[in-house]
CSV table of N, CA and C in Angstrom, one decimal:
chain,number,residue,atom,x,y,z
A,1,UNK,N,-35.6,-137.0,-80.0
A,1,UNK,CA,-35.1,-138.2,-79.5
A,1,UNK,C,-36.1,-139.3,-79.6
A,2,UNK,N,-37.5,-138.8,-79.6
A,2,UNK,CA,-38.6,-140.0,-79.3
A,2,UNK,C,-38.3,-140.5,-80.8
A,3,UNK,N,-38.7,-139.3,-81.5
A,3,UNK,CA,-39.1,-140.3,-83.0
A,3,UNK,C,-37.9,-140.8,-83.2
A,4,UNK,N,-36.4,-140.9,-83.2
A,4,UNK,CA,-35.1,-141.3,-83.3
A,4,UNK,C,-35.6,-143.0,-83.1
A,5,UNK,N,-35.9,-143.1,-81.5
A,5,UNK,CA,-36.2,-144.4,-80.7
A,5,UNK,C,-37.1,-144.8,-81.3
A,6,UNK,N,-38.1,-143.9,-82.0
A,6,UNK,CA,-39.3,-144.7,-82.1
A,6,UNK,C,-38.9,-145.6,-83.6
A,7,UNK,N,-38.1,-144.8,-84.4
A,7,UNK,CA,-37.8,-145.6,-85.8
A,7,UNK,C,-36.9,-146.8,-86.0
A,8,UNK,N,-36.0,-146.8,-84.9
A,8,UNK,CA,-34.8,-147.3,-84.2
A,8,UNK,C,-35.9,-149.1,-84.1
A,9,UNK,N,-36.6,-148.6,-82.9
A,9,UNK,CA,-37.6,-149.5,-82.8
A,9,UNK,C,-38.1,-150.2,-83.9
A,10,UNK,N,-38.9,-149.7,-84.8
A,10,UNK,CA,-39.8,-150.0,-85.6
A,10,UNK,C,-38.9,-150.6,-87.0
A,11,UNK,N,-37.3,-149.9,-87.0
A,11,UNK,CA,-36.7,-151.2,-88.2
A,11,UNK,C,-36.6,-152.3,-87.6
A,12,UNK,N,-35.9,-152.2,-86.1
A,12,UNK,CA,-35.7,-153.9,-85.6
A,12,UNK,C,-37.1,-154.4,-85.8
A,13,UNK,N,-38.1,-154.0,-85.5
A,13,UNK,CA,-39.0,-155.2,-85.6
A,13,UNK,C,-39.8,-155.7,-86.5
A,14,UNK,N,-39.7,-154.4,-87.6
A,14,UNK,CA,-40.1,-155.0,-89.3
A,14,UNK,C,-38.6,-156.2,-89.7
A,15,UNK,N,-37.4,-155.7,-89.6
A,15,UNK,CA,-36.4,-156.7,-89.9
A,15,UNK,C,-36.7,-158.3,-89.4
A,16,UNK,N,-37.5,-157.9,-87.5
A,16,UNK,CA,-37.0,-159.6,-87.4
A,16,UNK,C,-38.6,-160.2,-87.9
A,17,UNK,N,-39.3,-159.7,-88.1
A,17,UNK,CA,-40.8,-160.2,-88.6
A,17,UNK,C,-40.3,-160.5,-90.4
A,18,UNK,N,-39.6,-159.8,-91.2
A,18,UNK,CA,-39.2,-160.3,-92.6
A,18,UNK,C,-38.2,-161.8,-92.7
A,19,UNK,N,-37.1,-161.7,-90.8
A,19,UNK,CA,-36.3,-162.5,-90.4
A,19,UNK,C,-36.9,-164.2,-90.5
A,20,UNK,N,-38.1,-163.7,-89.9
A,20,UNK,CA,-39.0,-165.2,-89.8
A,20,UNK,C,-39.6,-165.1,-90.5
A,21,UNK,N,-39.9,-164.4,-91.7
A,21,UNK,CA,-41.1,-165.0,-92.6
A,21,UNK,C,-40.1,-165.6,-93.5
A,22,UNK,N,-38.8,-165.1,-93.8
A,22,UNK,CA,-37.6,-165.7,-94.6
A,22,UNK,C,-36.9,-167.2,-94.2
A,23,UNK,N,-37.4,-167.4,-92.7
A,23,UNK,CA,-37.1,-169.1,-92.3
A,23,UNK,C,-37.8,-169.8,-92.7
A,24,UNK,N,-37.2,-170.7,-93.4
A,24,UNK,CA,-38.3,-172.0,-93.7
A,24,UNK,C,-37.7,-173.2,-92.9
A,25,UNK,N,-38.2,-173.7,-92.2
A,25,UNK,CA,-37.8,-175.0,-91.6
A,25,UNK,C,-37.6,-176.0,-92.0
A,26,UNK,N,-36.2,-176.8,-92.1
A,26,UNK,CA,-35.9,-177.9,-92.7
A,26,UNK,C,-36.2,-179.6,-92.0
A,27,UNK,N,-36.5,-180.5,-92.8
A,27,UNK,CA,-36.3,-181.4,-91.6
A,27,UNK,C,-35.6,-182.2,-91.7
A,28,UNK,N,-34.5,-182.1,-91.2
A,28,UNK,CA,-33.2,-182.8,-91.1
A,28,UNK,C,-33.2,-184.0,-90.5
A,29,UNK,N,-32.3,-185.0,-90.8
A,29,UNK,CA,-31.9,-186.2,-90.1
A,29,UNK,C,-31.4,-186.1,-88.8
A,30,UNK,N,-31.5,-186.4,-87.7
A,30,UNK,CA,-31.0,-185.9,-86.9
A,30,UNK,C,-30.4,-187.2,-86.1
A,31,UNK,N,-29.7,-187.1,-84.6
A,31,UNK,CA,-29.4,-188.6,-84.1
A,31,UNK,C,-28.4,-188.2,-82.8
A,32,UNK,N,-28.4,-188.9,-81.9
A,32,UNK,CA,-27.9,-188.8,-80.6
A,32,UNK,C,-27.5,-190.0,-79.6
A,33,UNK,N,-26.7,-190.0,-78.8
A,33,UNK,CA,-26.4,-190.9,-78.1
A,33,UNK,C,-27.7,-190.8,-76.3
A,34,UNK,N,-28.0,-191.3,-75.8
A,34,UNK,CA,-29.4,-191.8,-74.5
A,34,UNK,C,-28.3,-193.4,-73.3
A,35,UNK,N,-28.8,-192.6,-72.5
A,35,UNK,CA,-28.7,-193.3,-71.1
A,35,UNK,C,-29.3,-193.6,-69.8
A,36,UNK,N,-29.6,-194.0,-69.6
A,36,UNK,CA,-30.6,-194.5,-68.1
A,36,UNK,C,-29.9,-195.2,-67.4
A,37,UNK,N,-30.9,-195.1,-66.0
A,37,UNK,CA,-30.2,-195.6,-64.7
A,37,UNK,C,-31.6,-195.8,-64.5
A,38,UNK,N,-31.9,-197.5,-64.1
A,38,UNK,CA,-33.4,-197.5,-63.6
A,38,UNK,C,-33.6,-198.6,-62.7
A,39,UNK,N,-34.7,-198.1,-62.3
A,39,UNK,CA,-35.1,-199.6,-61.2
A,39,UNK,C,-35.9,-200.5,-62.0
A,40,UNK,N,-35.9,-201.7,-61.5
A,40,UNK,CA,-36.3,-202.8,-61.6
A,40,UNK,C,-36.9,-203.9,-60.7
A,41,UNK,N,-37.6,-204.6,-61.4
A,41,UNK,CA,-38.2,-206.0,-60.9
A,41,UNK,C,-38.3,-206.8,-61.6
A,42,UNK,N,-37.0,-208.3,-60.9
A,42,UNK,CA,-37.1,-209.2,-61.9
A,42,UNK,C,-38.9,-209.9,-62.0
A,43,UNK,N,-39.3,-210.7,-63.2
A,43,UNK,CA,-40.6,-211.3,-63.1
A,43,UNK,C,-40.4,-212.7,-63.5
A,44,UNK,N,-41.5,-213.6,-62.5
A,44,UNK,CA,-41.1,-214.8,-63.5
A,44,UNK,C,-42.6,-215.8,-63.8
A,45,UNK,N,-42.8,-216.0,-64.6
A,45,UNK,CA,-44.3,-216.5,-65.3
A,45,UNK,C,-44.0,-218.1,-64.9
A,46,UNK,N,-45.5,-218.9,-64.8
A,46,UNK,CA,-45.5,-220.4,-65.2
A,46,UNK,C,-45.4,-221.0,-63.9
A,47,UNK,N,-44.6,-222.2,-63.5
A,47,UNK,CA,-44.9,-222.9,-62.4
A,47,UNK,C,-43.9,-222.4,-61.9
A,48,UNK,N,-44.1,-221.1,-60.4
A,48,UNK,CA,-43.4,-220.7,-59.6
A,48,UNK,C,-43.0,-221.3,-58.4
A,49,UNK,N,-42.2,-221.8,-57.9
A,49,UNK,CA,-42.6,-222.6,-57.0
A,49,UNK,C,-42.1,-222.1,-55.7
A,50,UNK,N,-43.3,-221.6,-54.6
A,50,UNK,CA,-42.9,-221.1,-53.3
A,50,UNK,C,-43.4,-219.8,-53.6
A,51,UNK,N,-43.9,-219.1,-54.9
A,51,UNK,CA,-44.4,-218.2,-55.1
A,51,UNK,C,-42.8,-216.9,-54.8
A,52,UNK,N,-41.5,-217.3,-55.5
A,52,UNK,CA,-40.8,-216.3,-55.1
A,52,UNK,C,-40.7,-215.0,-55.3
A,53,UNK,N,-40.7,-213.8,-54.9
A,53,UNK,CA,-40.4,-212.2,-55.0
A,53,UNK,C,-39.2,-212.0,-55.1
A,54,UNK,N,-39.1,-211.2,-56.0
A,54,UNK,CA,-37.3,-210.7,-56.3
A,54,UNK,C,-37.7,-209.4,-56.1
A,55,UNK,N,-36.4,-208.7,-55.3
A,55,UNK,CA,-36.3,-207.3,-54.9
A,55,UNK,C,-35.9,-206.6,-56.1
A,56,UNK,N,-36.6,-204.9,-55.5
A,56,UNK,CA,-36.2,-204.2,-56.9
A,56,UNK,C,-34.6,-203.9,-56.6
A,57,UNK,N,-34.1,-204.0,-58.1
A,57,UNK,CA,-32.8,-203.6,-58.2
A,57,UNK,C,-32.4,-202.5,-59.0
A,58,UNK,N,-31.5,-202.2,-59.1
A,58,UNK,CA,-31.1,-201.1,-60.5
A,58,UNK,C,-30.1,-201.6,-61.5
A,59,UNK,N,-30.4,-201.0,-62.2
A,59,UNK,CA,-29.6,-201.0,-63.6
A,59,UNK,C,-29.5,-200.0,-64.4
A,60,UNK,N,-29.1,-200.1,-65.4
A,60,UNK,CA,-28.3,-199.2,-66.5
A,60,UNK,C,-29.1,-199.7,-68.0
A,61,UNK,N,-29.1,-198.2,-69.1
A,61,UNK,CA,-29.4,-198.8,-70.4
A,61,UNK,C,-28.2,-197.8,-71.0
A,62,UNK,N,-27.4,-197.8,-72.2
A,62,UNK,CA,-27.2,-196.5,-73.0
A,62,UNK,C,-27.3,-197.4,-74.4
A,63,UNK,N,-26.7,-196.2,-75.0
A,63,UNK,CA,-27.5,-196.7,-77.0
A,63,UNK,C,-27.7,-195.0,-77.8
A,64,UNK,N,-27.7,-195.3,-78.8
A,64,UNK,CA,-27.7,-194.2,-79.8
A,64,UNK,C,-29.2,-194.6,-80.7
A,65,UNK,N,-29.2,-193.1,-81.0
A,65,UNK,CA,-31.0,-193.2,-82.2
A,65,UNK,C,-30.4,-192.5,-83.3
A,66,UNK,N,-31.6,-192.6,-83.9
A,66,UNK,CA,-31.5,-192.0,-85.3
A,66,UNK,C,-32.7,-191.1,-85.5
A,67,UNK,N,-33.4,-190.4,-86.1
A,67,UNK,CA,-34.3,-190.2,-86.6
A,67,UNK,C,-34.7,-189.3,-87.8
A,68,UNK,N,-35.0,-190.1,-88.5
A,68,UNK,CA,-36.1,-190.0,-90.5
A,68,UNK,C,-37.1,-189.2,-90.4
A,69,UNK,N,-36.8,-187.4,-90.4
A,69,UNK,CA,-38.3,-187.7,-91.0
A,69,UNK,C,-38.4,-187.7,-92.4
A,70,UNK,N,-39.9,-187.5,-91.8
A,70,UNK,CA,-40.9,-188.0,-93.2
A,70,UNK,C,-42.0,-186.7,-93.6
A,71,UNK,N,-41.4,-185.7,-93.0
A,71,UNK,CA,-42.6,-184.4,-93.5
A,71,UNK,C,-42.7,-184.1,-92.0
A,72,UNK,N,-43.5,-182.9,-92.3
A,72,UNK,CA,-43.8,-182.2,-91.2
A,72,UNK,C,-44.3,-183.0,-89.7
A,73,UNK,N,-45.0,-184.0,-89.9
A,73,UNK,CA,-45.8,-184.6,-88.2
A,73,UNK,C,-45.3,-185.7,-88.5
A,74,UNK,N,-44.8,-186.2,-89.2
A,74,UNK,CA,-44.3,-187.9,-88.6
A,74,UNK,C,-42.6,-187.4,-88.9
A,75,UNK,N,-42.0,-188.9,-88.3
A,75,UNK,CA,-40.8,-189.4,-88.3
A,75,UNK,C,-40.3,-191.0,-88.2
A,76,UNK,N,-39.8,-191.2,-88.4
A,76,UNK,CA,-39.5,-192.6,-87.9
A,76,UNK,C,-37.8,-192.6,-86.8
A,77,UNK,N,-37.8,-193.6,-85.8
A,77,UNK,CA,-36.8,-193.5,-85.0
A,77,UNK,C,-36.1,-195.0,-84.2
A,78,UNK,N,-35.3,-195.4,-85.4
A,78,UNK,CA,-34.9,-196.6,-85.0
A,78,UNK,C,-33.6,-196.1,-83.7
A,79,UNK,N,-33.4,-196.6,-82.5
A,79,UNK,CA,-32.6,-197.1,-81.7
A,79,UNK,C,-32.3,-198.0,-81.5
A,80,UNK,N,-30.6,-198.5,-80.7
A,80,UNK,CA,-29.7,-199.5,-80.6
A,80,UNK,C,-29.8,-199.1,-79.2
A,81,UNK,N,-30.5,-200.0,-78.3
A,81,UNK,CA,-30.2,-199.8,-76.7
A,81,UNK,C,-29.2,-201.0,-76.0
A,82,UNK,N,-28.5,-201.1,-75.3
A,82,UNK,CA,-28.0,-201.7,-74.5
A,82,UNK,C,-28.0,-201.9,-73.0
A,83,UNK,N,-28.6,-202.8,-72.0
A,83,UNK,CA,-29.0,-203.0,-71.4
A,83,UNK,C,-28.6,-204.1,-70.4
A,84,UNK,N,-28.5,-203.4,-69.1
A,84,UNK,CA,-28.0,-204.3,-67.8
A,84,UNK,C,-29.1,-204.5,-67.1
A,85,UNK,N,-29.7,-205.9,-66.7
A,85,UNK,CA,-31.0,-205.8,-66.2
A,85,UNK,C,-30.9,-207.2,-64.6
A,86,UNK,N,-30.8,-206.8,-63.4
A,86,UNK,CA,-30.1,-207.2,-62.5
A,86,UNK,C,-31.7,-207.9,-61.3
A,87,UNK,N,-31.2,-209.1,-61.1
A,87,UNK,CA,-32.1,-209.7,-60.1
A,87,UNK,C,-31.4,-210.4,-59.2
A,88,UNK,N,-32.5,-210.2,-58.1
A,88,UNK,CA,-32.0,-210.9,-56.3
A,88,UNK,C,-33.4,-211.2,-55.5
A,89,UNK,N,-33.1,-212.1,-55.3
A,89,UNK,CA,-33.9,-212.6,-54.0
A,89,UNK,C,-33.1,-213.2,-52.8
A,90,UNK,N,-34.3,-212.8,-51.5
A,90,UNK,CA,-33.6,-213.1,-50.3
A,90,UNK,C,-33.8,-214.7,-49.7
A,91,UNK,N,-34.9,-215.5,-50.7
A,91,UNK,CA,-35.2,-216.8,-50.7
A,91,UNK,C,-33.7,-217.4,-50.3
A,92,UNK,N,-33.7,-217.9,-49.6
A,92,UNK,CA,-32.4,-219.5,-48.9
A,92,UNK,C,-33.1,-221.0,-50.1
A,93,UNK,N,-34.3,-221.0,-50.0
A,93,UNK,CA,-34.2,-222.0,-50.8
A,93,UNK,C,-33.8,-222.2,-52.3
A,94,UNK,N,-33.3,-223.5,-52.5
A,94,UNK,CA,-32.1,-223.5,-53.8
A,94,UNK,C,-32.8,-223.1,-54.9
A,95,UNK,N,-33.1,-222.3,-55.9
A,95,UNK,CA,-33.0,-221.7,-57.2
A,95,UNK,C,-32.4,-221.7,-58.3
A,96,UNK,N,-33.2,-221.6,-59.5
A,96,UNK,CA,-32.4,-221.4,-60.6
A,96,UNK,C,-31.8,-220.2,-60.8
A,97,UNK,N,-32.6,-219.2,-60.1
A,97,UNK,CA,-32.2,-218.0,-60.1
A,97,UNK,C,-32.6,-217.1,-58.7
A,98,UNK,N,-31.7,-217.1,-58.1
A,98,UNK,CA,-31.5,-216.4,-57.1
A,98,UNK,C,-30.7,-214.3,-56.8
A,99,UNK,N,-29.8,-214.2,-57.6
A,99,UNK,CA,-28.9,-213.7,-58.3
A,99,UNK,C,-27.8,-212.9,-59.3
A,100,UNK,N,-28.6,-212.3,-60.2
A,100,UNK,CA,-27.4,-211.8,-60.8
A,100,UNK,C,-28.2,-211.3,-62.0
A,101,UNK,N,-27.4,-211.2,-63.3
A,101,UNK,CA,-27.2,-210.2,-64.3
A,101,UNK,C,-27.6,-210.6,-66.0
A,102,UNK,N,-28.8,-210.0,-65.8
A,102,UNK,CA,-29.0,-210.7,-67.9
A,102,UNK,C,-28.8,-208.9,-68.5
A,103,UNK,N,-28.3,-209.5,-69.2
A,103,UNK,CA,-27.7,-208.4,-70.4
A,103,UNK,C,-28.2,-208.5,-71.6
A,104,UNK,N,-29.0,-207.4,-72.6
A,104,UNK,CA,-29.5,-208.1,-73.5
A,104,UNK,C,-29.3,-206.3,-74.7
A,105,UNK,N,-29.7,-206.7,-75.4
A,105,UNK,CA,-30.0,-205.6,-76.5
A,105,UNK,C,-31.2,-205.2,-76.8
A,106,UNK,N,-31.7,-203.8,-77.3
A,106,UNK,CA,-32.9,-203.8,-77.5
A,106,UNK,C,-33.4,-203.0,-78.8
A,107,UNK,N,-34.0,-203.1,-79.6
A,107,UNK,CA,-33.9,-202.3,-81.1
A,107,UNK,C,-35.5,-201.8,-81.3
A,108,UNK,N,-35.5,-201.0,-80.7
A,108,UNK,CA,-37.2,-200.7,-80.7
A,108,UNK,C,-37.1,-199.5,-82.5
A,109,UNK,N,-38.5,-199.4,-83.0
A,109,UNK,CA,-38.4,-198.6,-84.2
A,109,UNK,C,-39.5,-197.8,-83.9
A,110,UNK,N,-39.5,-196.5,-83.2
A,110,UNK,CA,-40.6,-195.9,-83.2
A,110,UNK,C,-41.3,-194.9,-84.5
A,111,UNK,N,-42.5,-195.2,-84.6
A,111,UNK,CA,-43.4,-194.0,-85.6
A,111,UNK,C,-43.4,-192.6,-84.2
A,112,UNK,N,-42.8,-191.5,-84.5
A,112,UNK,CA,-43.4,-190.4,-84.0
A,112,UNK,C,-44.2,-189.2,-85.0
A,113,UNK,N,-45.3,-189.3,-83.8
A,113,UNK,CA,-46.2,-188.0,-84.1
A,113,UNK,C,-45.5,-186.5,-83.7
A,114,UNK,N,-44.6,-185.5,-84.1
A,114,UNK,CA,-44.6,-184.3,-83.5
A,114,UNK,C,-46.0,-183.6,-83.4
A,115,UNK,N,-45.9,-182.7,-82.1
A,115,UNK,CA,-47.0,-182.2,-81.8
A,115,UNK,C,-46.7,-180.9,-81.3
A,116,UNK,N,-45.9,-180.3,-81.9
A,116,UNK,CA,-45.4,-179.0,-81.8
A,116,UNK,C,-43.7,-179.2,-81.8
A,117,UNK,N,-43.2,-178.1,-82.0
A,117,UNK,CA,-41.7,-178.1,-81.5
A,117,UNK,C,-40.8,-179.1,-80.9
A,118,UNK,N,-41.7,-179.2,-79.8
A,118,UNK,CA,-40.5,-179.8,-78.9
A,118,UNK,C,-41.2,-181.1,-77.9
A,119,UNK,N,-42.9,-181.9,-78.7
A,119,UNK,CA,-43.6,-182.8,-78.0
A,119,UNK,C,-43.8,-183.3,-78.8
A,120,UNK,N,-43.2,-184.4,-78.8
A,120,UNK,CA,-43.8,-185.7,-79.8
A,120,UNK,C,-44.7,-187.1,-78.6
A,121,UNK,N,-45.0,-188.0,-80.0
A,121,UNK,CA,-45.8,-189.1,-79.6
A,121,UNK,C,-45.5,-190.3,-79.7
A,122,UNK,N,-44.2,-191.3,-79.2
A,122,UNK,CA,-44.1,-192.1,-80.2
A,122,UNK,C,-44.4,-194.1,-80.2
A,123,UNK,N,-44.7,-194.2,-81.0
A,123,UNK,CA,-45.6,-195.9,-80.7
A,123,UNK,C,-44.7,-196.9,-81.7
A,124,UNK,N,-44.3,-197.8,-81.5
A,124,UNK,CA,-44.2,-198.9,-82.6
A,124,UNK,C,-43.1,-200.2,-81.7
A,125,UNK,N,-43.0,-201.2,-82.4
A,125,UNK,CA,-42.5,-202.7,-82.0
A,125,UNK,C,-40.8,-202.1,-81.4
A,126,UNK,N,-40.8,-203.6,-80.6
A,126,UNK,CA,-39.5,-203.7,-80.3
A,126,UNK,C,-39.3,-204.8,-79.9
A,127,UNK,N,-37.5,-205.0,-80.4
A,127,UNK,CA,-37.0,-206.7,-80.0
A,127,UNK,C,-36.2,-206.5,-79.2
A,128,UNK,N,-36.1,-207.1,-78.2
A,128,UNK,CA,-34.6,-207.5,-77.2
A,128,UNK,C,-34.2,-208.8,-77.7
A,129,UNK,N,-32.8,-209.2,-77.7
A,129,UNK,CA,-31.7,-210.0,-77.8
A,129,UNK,C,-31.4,-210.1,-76.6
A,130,UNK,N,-31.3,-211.2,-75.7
A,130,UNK,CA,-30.3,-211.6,-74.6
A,130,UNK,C,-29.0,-211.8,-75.4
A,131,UNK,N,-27.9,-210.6,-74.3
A,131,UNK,CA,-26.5,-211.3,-74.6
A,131,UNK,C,-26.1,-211.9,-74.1
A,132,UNK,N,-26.1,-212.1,-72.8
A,132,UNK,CA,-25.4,-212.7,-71.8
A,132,UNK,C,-26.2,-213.2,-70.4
A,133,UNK,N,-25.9,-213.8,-69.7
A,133,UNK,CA,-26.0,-213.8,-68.3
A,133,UNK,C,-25.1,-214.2,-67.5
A,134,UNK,N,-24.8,-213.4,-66.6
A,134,UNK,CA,-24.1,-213.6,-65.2
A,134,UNK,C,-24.5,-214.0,-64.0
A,135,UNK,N,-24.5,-215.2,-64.0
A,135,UNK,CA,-25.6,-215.6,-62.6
A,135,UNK,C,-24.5,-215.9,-61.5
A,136,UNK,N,-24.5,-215.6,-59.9
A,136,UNK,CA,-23.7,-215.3,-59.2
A,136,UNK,C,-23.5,-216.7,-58.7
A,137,UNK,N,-24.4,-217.8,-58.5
A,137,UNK,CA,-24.3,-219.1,-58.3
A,137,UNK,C,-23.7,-219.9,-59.2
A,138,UNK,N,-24.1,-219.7,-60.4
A,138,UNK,CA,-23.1,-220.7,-61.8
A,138,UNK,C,-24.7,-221.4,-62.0
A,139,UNK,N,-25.6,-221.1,-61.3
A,139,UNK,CA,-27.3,-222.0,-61.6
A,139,UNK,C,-27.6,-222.2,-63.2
A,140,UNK,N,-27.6,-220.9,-63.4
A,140,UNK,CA,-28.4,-220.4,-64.7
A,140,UNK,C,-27.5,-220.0,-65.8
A,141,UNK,N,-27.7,-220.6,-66.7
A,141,UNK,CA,-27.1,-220.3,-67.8
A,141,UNK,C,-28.0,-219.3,-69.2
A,142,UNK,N,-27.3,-218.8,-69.9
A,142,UNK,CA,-28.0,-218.0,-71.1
A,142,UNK,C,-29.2,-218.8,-71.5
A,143,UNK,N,-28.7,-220.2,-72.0
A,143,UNK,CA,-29.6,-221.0,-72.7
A,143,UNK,C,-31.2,-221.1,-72.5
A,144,UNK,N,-30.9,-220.7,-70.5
A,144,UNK,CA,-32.2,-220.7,-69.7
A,144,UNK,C,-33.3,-219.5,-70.2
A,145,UNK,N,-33.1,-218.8,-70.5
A,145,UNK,CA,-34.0,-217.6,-71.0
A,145,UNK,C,-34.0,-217.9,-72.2
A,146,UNK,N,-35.2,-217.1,-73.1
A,146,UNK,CA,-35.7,-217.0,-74.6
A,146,UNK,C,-34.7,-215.8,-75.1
A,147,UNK,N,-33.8,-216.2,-76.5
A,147,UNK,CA,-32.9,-215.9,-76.7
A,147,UNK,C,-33.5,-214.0,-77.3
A,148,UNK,N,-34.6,-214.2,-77.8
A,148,UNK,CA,-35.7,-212.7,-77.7
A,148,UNK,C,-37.3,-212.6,-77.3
């Protein structure tokens, strides 16, 4: 019965060792839909006046990627994000922005380094597009922000 087990043994594990030397790994296109829920702080540069603080708020991103590779350690990985990005302050004095909701797009193009299986690295540019704003006063209009 031993030597039975012991051969029994010994095909499974010559089989799965011939199993994997017979995989070659391919590198496919691959691509997915992403979503976030995040906190925030609106910011505002230049002549502040009163020095105002905006509380953190939350928001939302979702969007779909792609990713090219290019050989074994790189890739490339353009995404389409969409983005709700929300500000408030408790300031009483009148503002252009006190309130509410800029909406915008964001198209970042990452280079990734894989670094094994399942840890990559990834670096490169990104543009945002304002779509919209929702300001809760009627103050601020789109025009008020840089359109990227």
């Amino acid at each position: 019965m031993k030597k039975i087990l012991f051969l029994l043994f010994s095909l499974i594990t010559i089989t799965a060792i011939q199993a994997q030397k017979s995989y070659k790994w391919k590198y496919n296109t691959s691509g997915g839909v992403l979503g976030a829920f995040n906190f925030n702080e609106f910011k505002t540069w230049g002549s502040n006046a009163g020095s105002v603080d905006y509380n953190t708020r939350t928001g939302w991103a979702a969007g779909a990627w792609v990713n090219f590779p290019l050989g074994k350690l790189f890739s490339v990985e353009p995404q389409l994000i969409y983005s709700s990005y929300n500000y408030y302050t408790a300031y009483v004095i009148p503002l252009l922005l006190n309130r509410g909701d800029v909406n915008y797009f964001s198209i970042p193009v990452h280079l990734k380094l894989h670094l094994g299986h399942s840890f990559a690295v990834a670096v490169g540019p990104q543009i945002d597009i304002t779509m919209s704003l929702e300001d809760k006063q009627g103050a601020a209009k789109k025009e008020d922000f840089k359109s990227t």
